[in-house]
């Protein structure tokens, strides 16, 4: 089977591509590199800085032969090239005539997810937070629900595609509301061979190293502003017990190396689970805090090992969660090993790649 993965977020399709190759699939990854993260890819489709639409169009047409002839084309999202709905629609029309089956992933803030979240039917959403109306980025995301060209593009692509793969329970709930027969939840893939266990937690560890990665323009939408505030309070109360490392907008390869000396990584709020960064950290044996919902564990069929620290709580409860880690340092090694096991059992890139392959073949 010959597969084209188009677009990438935080290394999701990059890890999937590696898993697919392991099970004998001929796969090509084309992406922008996801901005400053500069995630590896086979074909670069990053937009030029000047004369964007003209030069970007030329770039895609020049590489057109590399975008056709595939049995499966999987789009990272309906807006898979991060351009205008009009431009994306034009390119999608070209892709349709040179390939066989199409699939699209529900992976981020797009029309269907945002419009469903705004109904208030999700358990978690930044739109339900008091900060939502004070943040420009969050405000801009809310406007997607009224973006008619984007709505038409997404409905066209979702209706045309053979299936929709949701990478989180929140996206699953939103998309199956509109496409119940097409939508399937499949976990994110992590290369557990590349991201090996390397925890530095020991029995005599006295100072606990916390790590928080920020994207300053997206702090509120990810909830990292709230986490950062609580961690600062923790550091102030326990200055000798807590070491806090905070980084902003670090390239992918640099980021995954920086976390090696940390013990606890805080990922994101307003979600049913954790994202790629959190899963990479777990693979390396870090204890991760973020979304840890019962619905996620149930969807995974994981009824015993539930190692994610639930941070979708009040500020007081989040502080207590971190405080408990300091008070129970003797358990950190076991928690670290459980983190690694959780990823190997549920998110290993080869196991997940097989789930994708099975789903593609079933359509």
Tab-separated table of C-alpha atoms in Angstrom:
chain	number	residue	atom	x	y	z
A	1	UNK	CA	0.000	0.000	0.000
A	2	UNK	CA	1.199	3.493	-0.874
A	3	UNK	CA	0.206	6.243	1.582
A	4	UNK	CA	0.528	10.036	1.619
A	5	UNK	CA	0.238	11.810	4.965
A	6	UNK	CA	-0.523	15.486	4.372
A	7	UNK	CA	0.164	17.957	7.170
A	8	UNK	CA	1.424	17.498	10.711
A	9	UNK	CA	0.744	18.734	14.236
A	10	UNK	CA	3.373	18.246	16.960
A	11	UNK	CA	4.870	15.191	15.252
A	12	UNK	CA	1.605	13.208	15.115
A	13	UNK	CA	1.875	12.165	11.458
A	14	UNK	CA	5.683	11.983	11.688
A	15	UNK	CA	5.383	9.278	14.370
A	16	UNK	CA	2.601	7.573	12.429
A	17	UNK	CA	4.784	7.478	9.312
A	18	UNK	CA	7.550	5.747	11.249
A	19	UNK	CA	5.098	3.139	12.526
A	20	UNK	CA	3.662	2.520	9.076
A	21	UNK	CA	7.130	1.958	7.655
A	22	UNK	CA	7.752	-0.670	10.336
A	23	UNK	CA	4.760	-2.700	9.116
A	24	UNK	CA	5.782	-2.479	5.486
A	25	UNK	CA	3.754	0.480	4.217
A	26	UNK	CA	5.261	2.786	1.581
A	27	UNK	CA	4.591	6.183	3.185
A	28	UNK	CA	5.409	9.795	2.340
A	29	UNK	CA	4.960	12.697	4.760
A	30	UNK	CA	4.365	16.191	3.392
A	31	UNK	CA	4.041	19.025	5.887
A	32	UNK	CA	4.978	22.554	6.839
A	33	UNK	CA	7.010	21.262	9.773
A	34	UNK	CA	4.363	22.781	12.056
A	35	UNK	CA	5.959	26.214	12.187
A	36	UNK	CA	8.895	26.796	14.502
A	37	UNK	CA	8.775	23.144	15.629
A	38	UNK	CA	10.390	22.196	12.303
A	39	UNK	CA	9.233	18.582	12.473
A	40	UNK	CA	10.997	16.308	9.955
A	41	UNK	CA	9.144	15.578	6.700
A	42	UNK	CA	9.789	14.108	3.248
A	43	UNK	CA	8.189	16.959	1.306
A	44	UNK	CA	8.234	20.524	2.598
A	45	UNK	CA	5.027	22.510	1.994
A	46	UNK	CA	5.844	25.495	4.166
A	47	UNK	CA	4.466	28.719	2.735
A	48	UNK	CA	6.955	31.337	1.509
A	49	UNK	CA	7.159	34.567	3.489
A	50	UNK	CA	6.599	36.902	0.508
A	51	UNK	CA	3.940	36.692	-2.212
A	52	UNK	CA	2.526	33.756	-0.293
A	53	UNK	CA	-0.372	32.599	-2.422
A	54	UNK	CA	1.398	32.971	-5.771
A	55	UNK	CA	4.654	31.338	-4.696
A	56	UNK	CA	2.905	28.691	-2.587
A	57	UNK	CA	0.704	27.741	-5.539
A	58	UNK	CA	3.766	27.405	-7.747
A	59	UNK	CA	5.496	25.295	-5.088
A	60	UNK	CA	2.568	22.865	-4.843
A	61	UNK	CA	2.115	22.572	-8.608
A	62	UNK	CA	5.831	21.996	-9.084
A	63	UNK	CA	5.590	19.061	-6.673
A	64	UNK	CA	2.205	17.832	-7.917
A	65	UNK	CA	3.591	14.536	-9.211
A	66	UNK	CA	4.682	13.786	-5.629
A	67	UNK	CA	1.109	14.234	-4.368
A	68	UNK	CA	-0.616	11.710	-6.665
A	69	UNK	CA	-0.616	7.966	-7.197
A	70	UNK	CA	-1.473	6.951	-3.634
A	71	UNK	CA	-3.864	4.292	-2.355
A	72	UNK	CA	-4.567	6.391	0.737
A	73	UNK	CA	-4.204	10.107	1.372
A	74	UNK	CA	-4.664	11.162	4.984
A	75	UNK	CA	-5.137	14.857	5.789
A	76	UNK	CA	-4.038	16.020	9.235
A	77	UNK	CA	-7.160	18.229	9.373
A	78	UNK	CA	-9.671	19.707	6.920
A	79	UNK	CA	-7.399	22.766	6.637
A	80	UNK	CA	-4.422	20.506	5.969
A	81	UNK	CA	-2.104	23.060	4.309
A	82	UNK	CA	-2.884	25.892	6.751
A	83	UNK	CA	-4.044	28.258	4.036
A	84	UNK	CA	-7.293	30.004	3.124
A	85	UNK	CA	-10.391	27.844	2.550
A	86	UNK	CA	-10.454	28.945	-1.108
A	87	UNK	CA	-6.836	27.965	-1.719
A	88	UNK	CA	-7.133	24.698	0.220
A	89	UNK	CA	-10.246	23.792	-1.760
A	90	UNK	CA	-8.452	24.338	-5.070
A	91	UNK	CA	-5.560	22.114	-4.038
A	92	UNK	CA	-7.925	19.453	-2.677
A	93	UNK	CA	-9.698	19.327	-6.044
A	94	UNK	CA	-6.380	18.555	-7.723
A	95	UNK	CA	-5.601	15.814	-5.208
A	96	UNK	CA	-8.959	14.099	-5.728
A	97	UNK	CA	-8.220	13.203	-9.322
A	98	UNK	CA	-4.845	11.581	-8.758
A	99	UNK	CA	-5.442	9.356	-5.732
A	100	UNK	CA	-7.726	6.605	-4.450
A	101	UNK	CA	-9.123	6.810	-0.893
A	102	UNK	CA	-9.062	9.892	1.342
A	103	UNK	CA	-9.222	10.150	5.120
A	104	UNK	CA	-9.206	13.216	7.341
A	105	UNK	CA	-8.159	13.562	10.972
A	106	UNK	CA	-9.956	15.489	13.698
A	107	UNK	CA	-6.972	16.942	15.499
A	108	UNK	CA	-7.477	20.577	16.390
A	109	UNK	CA	-9.460	23.787	16.514
A	110	UNK	CA	-11.485	23.550	13.331
A	111	UNK	CA	-15.061	24.435	12.457
A	112	UNK	CA	-16.764	21.226	13.606
A	113	UNK	CA	-14.927	21.055	16.911
A	114	UNK	CA	-15.333	24.737	17.768
A	115	UNK	CA	-18.996	24.923	16.789
A	116	UNK	CA	-19.791	21.839	18.871
A	117	UNK	CA	-17.751	23.063	21.845
A	118	UNK	CA	-19.681	26.338	21.822
A	119	UNK	CA	-22.926	24.411	22.425
A	120	UNK	CA	-21.620	23.693	25.922
A	121	UNK	CA	-21.919	19.908	25.512
A	122	UNK	CA	-18.246	19.069	26.088
A	123	UNK	CA	-16.920	18.502	29.602
A	124	UNK	CA	-13.825	20.592	28.936
A	125	UNK	CA	-13.166	23.544	26.692
A	126	UNK	CA	-11.224	26.766	26.977
A	127	UNK	CA	-14.401	28.469	25.763
A	128	UNK	CA	-15.979	27.680	29.148
A	129	UNK	CA	-13.102	29.313	31.032
A	130	UNK	CA	-13.324	32.863	32.435
A	131	UNK	CA	-10.189	33.743	30.435
A	132	UNK	CA	-11.865	33.017	27.096
A	133	UNK	CA	-13.262	36.501	26.539
A	134	UNK	CA	-10.006	38.190	27.541
A	135	UNK	CA	-7.695	36.412	25.117
A	136	UNK	CA	-7.411	37.431	21.467
A	137	UNK	CA	-6.300	33.991	20.288
A	138	UNK	CA	-9.241	32.269	22.000
A	139	UNK	CA	-11.581	34.943	20.641
A	140	UNK	CA	-10.287	34.314	17.116
A	141	UNK	CA	-10.885	30.566	17.524
A	142	UNK	CA	-14.492	31.181	18.540
A	143	UNK	CA	-15.019	33.076	15.282
A	144	UNK	CA	-14.342	29.872	13.326
A	145	UNK	CA	-17.893	28.758	14.133
A	146	UNK	CA	-19.167	31.644	11.976
A	147	UNK	CA	-16.664	31.239	9.153
A	148	UNK	CA	-18.910	30.150	6.255
A	149	UNK	CA	-16.097	29.431	3.715
A	150	UNK	CA	-14.336	27.268	6.320
A	151	UNK	CA	-17.580	25.466	7.137
A	152	UNK	CA	-18.184	24.685	3.456
A	153	UNK	CA	-14.609	23.451	2.997
A	154	UNK	CA	-14.785	21.157	6.027
A	155	UNK	CA	-18.171	19.745	5.081
A	156	UNK	CA	-16.979	19.095	1.528
A	157	UNK	CA	-13.821	17.299	2.677
A	158	UNK	CA	-15.528	15.323	5.449
A	159	UNK	CA	-18.333	14.217	3.140
A	160	UNK	CA	-15.884	13.204	0.413
A	161	UNK	CA	-13.477	11.304	2.672
A	162	UNK	CA	-14.017	7.610	3.390
A	163	UNK	CA	-13.441	8.047	7.104
A	164	UNK	CA	-12.627	10.509	9.891
A	165	UNK	CA	-10.066	9.622	12.559
A	166	UNK	CA	-10.302	11.513	15.837
A	167	UNK	CA	-7.150	11.682	17.942
A	168	UNK	CA	-8.850	12.612	21.205
A	169	UNK	CA	-12.157	11.947	22.910
A	170	UNK	CA	-13.186	15.615	22.633
A	171	UNK	CA	-12.732	15.568	18.861
A	172	UNK	CA	-14.509	12.215	18.686
A	173	UNK	CA	-17.580	13.552	20.463
A	174	UNK	CA	-17.693	16.657	18.264
A	175	UNK	CA	-17.266	14.885	14.943
A	176	UNK	CA	-19.486	11.886	15.559
A	177	UNK	CA	-22.280	14.364	16.213
A	178	UNK	CA	-22.165	15.252	12.483
A	179	UNK	CA	-20.600	12.089	10.998
A	180	UNK	CA	-21.550	9.166	13.268
A	181	UNK	CA	-20.924	6.444	10.664
A	182	UNK	CA	-17.541	7.774	9.566
A	183	UNK	CA	-15.812	8.794	12.773
A	184	UNK	CA	-13.464	6.524	14.725
A	185	UNK	CA	-11.174	7.245	17.668
A	186	UNK	CA	-7.599	6.005	17.274
A	187	UNK	CA	-4.911	7.010	19.812
A	188	UNK	CA	-1.964	9.189	18.904
A	189	UNK	CA	1.165	7.231	17.887
A	190	UNK	CA	4.468	7.511	19.745
A	191	UNK	CA	7.755	5.993	18.611
A	192	UNK	CA	8.628	4.161	21.815
A	193	UNK	CA	11.824	2.862	20.173
A	194	UNK	CA	13.102	6.406	19.638
A	195	UNK	CA	11.814	7.851	22.904
A	196	UNK	CA	13.344	5.364	25.327
A	197	UNK	CA	12.968	5.294	29.105
A	198	UNK	CA	15.532	7.687	30.568
A	199	UNK	CA	14.062	8.852	33.873
A	200	UNK	CA	16.527	10.417	36.309
A	201	UNK	CA	14.236	9.844	39.309
A	202	UNK	CA	16.035	7.956	42.084
A	203	UNK	CA	15.205	6.829	45.617
A	204	UNK	CA	17.285	9.652	47.052
A	205	UNK	CA	15.931	12.371	44.736
A	206	UNK	CA	15.316	15.425	46.867
A	207	UNK	CA	14.565	18.195	44.386
A	208	UNK	CA	11.760	17.456	41.916
A	209	UNK	CA	12.263	18.891	38.443
A	210	UNK	CA	9.079	20.265	36.866
A	211	UNK	CA	9.006	21.124	33.149
A	212	UNK	CA	6.517	23.346	31.339
A	213	UNK	CA	6.604	24.170	27.643
A	214	UNK	CA	4.864	27.377	26.647
A	215	UNK	CA	3.639	28.899	23.429
A	216	UNK	CA	3.102	32.471	24.577
A	217	UNK	CA	0.424	33.278	22.022
A	218	UNK	CA	-1.464	30.096	22.973
A	219	UNK	CA	-0.994	29.947	26.742
A	220	UNK	CA	-4.620	30.538	27.614
A	221	UNK	CA	-6.068	28.211	25.012
A	222	UNK	CA	-3.821	25.410	26.314
A	223	UNK	CA	-4.301	26.375	29.949
A	224	UNK	CA	-0.556	26.661	30.534
A	225	UNK	CA	-1.035	30.128	32.019
A	226	UNK	CA	-3.010	28.540	34.859
A	227	UNK	CA	-0.501	25.696	35.311
A	228	UNK	CA	2.412	28.147	35.309
A	229	UNK	CA	0.801	30.246	38.031
A	230	UNK	CA	0.281	27.200	40.281
A	231	UNK	CA	3.829	25.942	39.702
A	232	UNK	CA	5.220	29.347	40.647
A	233	UNK	CA	3.253	29.197	43.898
A	234	UNK	CA	4.600	25.708	44.525
A	235	UNK	CA	8.167	26.872	43.926
A	236	UNK	CA	7.682	29.788	46.295
A	237	UNK	CA	6.372	27.581	49.104
A	238	UNK	CA	8.927	24.787	48.573
A	239	UNK	CA	12.027	26.538	47.189
A	240	UNK	CA	14.401	23.706	48.111
A	241	UNK	CA	12.148	20.912	46.851
A	242	UNK	CA	11.086	22.284	43.482
A	243	UNK	CA	13.077	23.132	40.365
A	244	UNK	CA	11.030	24.702	37.587
A	245	UNK	CA	12.121	24.769	33.928
A	246	UNK	CA	9.988	26.828	31.552
A	247	UNK	CA	10.677	27.098	27.813
A	248	UNK	CA	8.878	28.911	25.027
A	249	UNK	CA	8.448	27.845	21.388
A	250	UNK	CA	11.399	25.459	21.204
A	251	UNK	CA	12.027	23.446	17.982
A	252	UNK	CA	10.841	19.814	18.106
A	253	UNK	CA	14.221	18.047	18.284
A	254	UNK	CA	15.570	20.463	20.866
A	255	UNK	CA	12.426	20.181	22.988
A	256	UNK	CA	12.416	16.381	23.196
A	257	UNK	CA	16.032	16.412	24.366
A	258	UNK	CA	15.459	19.167	26.941
A	259	UNK	CA	12.914	17.163	28.925
A	260	UNK	CA	15.290	14.281	29.680
A	261	UNK	CA	16.498	15.692	33.001
A	262	UNK	CA	12.986	16.509	34.226
A	263	UNK	CA	10.734	14.408	36.448
A	264	UNK	CA	7.298	15.982	35.960
A	265	UNK	CA	5.989	17.482	32.711
A	266	UNK	CA	2.807	19.543	32.615
A	267	UNK	CA	1.005	19.324	29.290
A	268	UNK	CA	-2.378	21.001	28.772
A	269	UNK	CA	-5.806	21.638	30.279
A	270	UNK	CA	-9.348	21.695	28.851
A	271	UNK	CA	-8.905	18.236	27.305
A	272	UNK	CA	-9.950	14.638	27.879
A	273	UNK	CA	-6.339	13.469	27.621
A	274	UNK	CA	-2.822	14.640	26.870
A	275	UNK	CA	-1.171	15.582	23.580
A	276	UNK	CA	1.944	14.517	21.690
A	277	UNK	CA	4.366	16.345	23.993
A	278	UNK	CA	2.886	14.668	27.034
A	279	UNK	CA	3.020	11.232	25.445
A	280	UNK	CA	6.643	11.672	24.391
A	281	UNK	CA	7.438	12.614	27.989
A	282	UNK	CA	5.611	9.553	29.307
A	283	UNK	CA	7.521	7.330	26.899
A	284	UNK	CA	10.715	8.680	28.453
A	285	UNK	CA	9.423	7.941	31.942
A	286	UNK	CA	8.325	11.391	33.038
A	287	UNK	CA	5.207	11.763	35.153
A	288	UNK	CA	2.743	13.901	33.184
A	289	UNK	CA	-0.034	16.209	34.284
A	290	UNK	CA	-2.905	17.275	32.037
A	291	UNK	CA	-6.255	15.860	31.002
A	292	UNK	CA	-6.957	12.469	32.590
A	293	UNK	CA	-10.603	11.729	31.981
A	294	UNK	CA	-12.416	8.448	32.623
A	295	UNK	CA	-13.730	8.550	29.041
A	296	UNK	CA	-10.168	8.403	27.696
A	297	UNK	CA	-9.187	5.391	29.782
A	298	UNK	CA	-12.419	3.627	28.833
A	299	UNK	CA	-11.863	4.274	25.125
A	300	UNK	CA	-8.362	2.826	25.429
A	301	UNK	CA	-9.632	-0.163	27.407
A	302	UNK	CA	-7.197	0.778	30.169
A	303	UNK	CA	-8.718	-0.189	33.518
A	304	UNK	CA	-5.637	-0.657	35.713
A	305	UNK	CA	-2.792	1.683	34.858
A	306	UNK	CA	-3.970	5.306	34.972
A	307	UNK	CA	-0.825	7.370	35.531
A	308	UNK	CA	-1.779	10.830	34.231
A	309	UNK	CA	-2.111	13.531	36.884
A	310	UNK	CA	-5.543	15.115	36.479
A	311	UNK	CA	-5.104	18.897	36.327
A	312	UNK	CA	-8.607	19.728	35.100
A	313	UNK	CA	-9.459	20.837	38.619
A	314	UNK	CA	-9.613	23.951	40.749
A	315	UNK	CA	-6.424	25.894	41.455
A	316	UNK	CA	-6.448	24.616	45.035
A	317	UNK	CA	-6.776	20.988	43.935
A	318	UNK	CA	-4.044	21.370	41.304
A	319	UNK	CA	-1.685	22.776	43.927
A	320	UNK	CA	-2.505	19.830	46.197
A	321	UNK	CA	-1.819	17.366	43.363
A	322	UNK	CA	1.675	18.788	42.941
A	323	UNK	CA	2.160	18.979	46.699
A	324	UNK	CA	1.287	15.282	47.016
A	325	UNK	CA	4.135	14.454	44.624
A	326	UNK	CA	6.590	16.163	46.945
A	327	UNK	CA	5.177	14.351	49.963
A	328	UNK	CA	5.329	10.920	48.330
A	329	UNK	CA	8.705	10.968	46.613
A	330	UNK	CA	9.257	7.297	47.382
A	331	UNK	CA	6.488	6.457	44.894
A	332	UNK	CA	7.891	8.488	42.007
A	333	UNK	CA	9.958	5.641	40.527
A	334	UNK	CA	6.878	3.424	40.340
A	335	UNK	CA	4.847	6.263	38.812
A	336	UNK	CA	7.601	6.827	36.272
A	337	UNK	CA	7.595	3.167	35.217
A	338	UNK	CA	3.789	3.230	34.979
A	339	UNK	CA	3.992	6.237	32.668
A	340	UNK	CA	6.246	4.351	30.269
A	341	UNK	CA	4.076	1.228	30.432
A	342	UNK	CA	0.932	3.250	29.737
A	343	UNK	CA	2.378	4.576	26.480
A	344	UNK	CA	3.846	1.253	25.363
A	345	UNK	CA	0.533	-0.507	25.976
A	346	UNK	CA	-1.752	2.078	24.385
A	347	UNK	CA	0.149	4.472	22.092
A	348	UNK	CA	3.081	2.514	20.643
A	349	UNK	CA	3.603	3.689	17.069
A	350	UNK	CA	3.579	0.217	15.512
A	351	UNK	CA	0.389	-0.854	17.308
A	352	UNK	CA	-1.342	2.412	16.418
A	353	UNK	CA	-0.126	2.303	12.803
A	354	UNK	CA	-1.774	-1.116	12.472
A	355	UNK	CA	-5.058	0.380	13.740
A	356	UNK	CA	-4.846	3.052	11.037
A	357	UNK	CA	-4.083	0.465	8.377
A	358	UNK	CA	-7.008	-1.715	9.482
A	359	UNK	CA	-9.366	1.277	9.408
A	360	UNK	CA	-8.222	2.341	5.914
A	361	UNK	CA	-8.724	-1.206	4.602
A	362	UNK	CA	-12.185	-1.448	6.174
A	363	UNK	CA	-13.417	1.466	4.048
